[in-house]
XYZ file of C-alpha atoms in Angstrom:
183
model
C 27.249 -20.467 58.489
C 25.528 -17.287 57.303
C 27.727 -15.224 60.008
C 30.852 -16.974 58.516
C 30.315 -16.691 54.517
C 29.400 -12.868 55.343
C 32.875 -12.326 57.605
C 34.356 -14.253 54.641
C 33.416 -12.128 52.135
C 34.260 -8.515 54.037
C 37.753 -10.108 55.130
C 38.509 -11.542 51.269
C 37.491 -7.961 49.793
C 39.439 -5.720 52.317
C 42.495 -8.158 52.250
C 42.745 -8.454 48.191
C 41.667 -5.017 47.107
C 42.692 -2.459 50.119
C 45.424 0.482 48.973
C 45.340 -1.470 45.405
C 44.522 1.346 42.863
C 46.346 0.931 39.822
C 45.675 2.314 36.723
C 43.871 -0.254 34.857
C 42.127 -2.414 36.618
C 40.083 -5.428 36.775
C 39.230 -5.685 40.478
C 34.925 -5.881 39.786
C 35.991 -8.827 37.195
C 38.276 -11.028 39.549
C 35.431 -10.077 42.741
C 33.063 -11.402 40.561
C 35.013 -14.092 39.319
C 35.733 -15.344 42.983
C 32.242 -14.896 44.424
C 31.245 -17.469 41.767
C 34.286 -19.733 41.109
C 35.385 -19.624 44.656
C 32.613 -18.503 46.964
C 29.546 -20.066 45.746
C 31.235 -23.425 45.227
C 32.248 -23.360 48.928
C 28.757 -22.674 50.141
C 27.697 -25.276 47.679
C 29.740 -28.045 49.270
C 28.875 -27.222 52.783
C 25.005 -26.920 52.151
C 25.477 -30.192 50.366
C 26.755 -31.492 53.880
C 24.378 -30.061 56.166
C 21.676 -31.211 53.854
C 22.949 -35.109 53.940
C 20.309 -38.048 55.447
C 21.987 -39.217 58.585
C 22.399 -42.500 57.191
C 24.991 -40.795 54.665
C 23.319 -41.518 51.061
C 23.394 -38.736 49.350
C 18.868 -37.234 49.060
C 17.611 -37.251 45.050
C 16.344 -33.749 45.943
C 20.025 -32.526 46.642
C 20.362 -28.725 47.335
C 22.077 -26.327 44.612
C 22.995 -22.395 44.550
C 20.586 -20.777 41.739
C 22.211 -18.578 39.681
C 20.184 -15.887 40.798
C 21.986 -17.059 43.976
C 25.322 -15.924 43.274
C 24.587 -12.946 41.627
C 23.090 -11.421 44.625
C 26.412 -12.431 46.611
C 28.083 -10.840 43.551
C 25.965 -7.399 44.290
C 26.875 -7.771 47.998
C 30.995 -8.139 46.906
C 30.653 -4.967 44.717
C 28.597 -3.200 47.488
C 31.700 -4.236 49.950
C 34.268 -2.868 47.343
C 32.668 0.157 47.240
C 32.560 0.458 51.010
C 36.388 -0.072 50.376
C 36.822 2.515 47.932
C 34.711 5.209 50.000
C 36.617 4.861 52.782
C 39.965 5.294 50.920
C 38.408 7.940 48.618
C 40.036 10.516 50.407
C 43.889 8.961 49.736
C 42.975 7.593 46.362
C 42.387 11.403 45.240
C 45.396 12.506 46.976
C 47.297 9.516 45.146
C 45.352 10.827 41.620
C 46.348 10.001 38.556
C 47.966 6.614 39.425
C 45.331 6.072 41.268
C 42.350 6.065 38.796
C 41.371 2.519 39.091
C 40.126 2.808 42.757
C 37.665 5.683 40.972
C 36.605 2.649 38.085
C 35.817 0.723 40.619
C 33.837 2.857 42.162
C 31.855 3.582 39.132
C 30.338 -0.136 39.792
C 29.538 0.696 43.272
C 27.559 4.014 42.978
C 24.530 2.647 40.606
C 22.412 3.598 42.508
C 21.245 6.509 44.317
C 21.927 5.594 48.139
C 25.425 4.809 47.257
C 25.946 7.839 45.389
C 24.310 10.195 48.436
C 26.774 7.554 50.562
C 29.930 8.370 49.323
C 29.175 12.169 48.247
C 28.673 12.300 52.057
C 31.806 10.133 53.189
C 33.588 12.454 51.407
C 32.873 15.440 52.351
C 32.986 14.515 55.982
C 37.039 13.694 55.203
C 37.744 16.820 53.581
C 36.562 18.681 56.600
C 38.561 16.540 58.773
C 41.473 16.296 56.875
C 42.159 19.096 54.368
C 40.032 22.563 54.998
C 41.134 23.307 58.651
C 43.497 26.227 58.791
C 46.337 23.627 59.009
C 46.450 22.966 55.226
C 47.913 25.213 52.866
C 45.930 27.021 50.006
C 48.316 25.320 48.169
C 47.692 22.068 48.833
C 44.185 22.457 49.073
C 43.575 23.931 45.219
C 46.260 21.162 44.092
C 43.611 18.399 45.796
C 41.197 20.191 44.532
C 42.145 20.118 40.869
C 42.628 16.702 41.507
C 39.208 15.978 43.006
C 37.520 17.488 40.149
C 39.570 15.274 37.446
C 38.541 12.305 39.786
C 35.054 13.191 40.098
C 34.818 14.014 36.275
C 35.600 10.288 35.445
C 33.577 8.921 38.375
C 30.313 10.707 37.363
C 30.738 12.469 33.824
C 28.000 14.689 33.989
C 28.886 16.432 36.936
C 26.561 16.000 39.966
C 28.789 14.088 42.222
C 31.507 16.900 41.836
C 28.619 19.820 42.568
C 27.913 17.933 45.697
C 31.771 17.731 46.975
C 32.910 21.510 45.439
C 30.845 23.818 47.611
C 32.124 23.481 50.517
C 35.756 23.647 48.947
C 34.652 26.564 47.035
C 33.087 28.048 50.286
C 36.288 27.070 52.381
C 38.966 28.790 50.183
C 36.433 31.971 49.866
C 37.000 32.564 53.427
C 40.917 32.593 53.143
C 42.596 35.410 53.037
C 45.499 34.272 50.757
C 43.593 32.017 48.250
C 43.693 35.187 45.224
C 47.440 35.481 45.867
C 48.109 31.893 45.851
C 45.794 31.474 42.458
């Protein structure tokens, strides 16, 4: 039951929320929402099944969902949407501005520390693969960049996230030869 609620979960995030970035959004809201309206009920039903006396009576000592209950699958729905939005945080920023809800979202998502380190690191790893190779223009690469920091400035205001995901952009267009020209 465990196995299926958690596949549940994964599946309902990536199939609702995937490539859905609009500008305002209200995609932690209706998560939450579901995970307690939807979710929660569900597993409260089919504990209430397991749980029934084989002669079918229903026990006085019936088993409920705490609220403490579904908050903690409400944590593990916003930890999945921000696995989500990490994963597409490469095309989100290419996408930027209309894509600035994807970034509010994941604003819920990196609370805490790990997550933050997570996704700084995510990142990074798809710029290398995908925009500073010697493929990509200059071009392209200070117009993502522009875009990253913009991004990055409304994910994490003060500025550590972006000092994380700059230097080796920075570093990258120091060692081309055309970057002065193109700037």
């Amino acid at each position: 039951l465990a196995s299926v609620m958690n596949v549940m979960m994964t599946e309902f995030v990536r199939a609702a929320y995937t490539s859905q970035w609009e500008t305002s959004t209200s995609v932690p809201q209706h998560l939450r929402h579901w995970i307690e309206n939807v979710f929660a009920r569900l597993a409260v039903q089919i504990l209430a099944i397991i749980h029934t006396p084989h002669s079918g009576n229903q026990s006085s000592n019936t088993l409920d969902v705490s609220f403490g209950d579904v908050e903690k699958w409400q944590e593990m729905g916003i930890a999945r949407l921000g696995a989500l939005r990490t994963s597409e945080l490469f095309d989100v920023i290419v996408e930027w501005p209309a894509s600035a809800g994807a970034v509010e979202d994941l604003r819920h998502f990196t609370t805490h520390t790990a997550a933050r380190t997570h996704v700084t690191q995510s990142f990074i790893t798809a710029l290398n693969q995908r925009l500073l190779h010697p493929g990509a223009s200059t071009v392209e690469i200070l117009q993502l960049y522009i875009s990253i920091i913009r991004a990055f400035h409304l994910l994490d205001p003060r500025g550590v996230l972006l000092d994380r995901i700059a230097r080796p952009i920075r570093r990258y267009l120091r060692d081309r030869d055309d970057t002065i020209k193109v700037i």
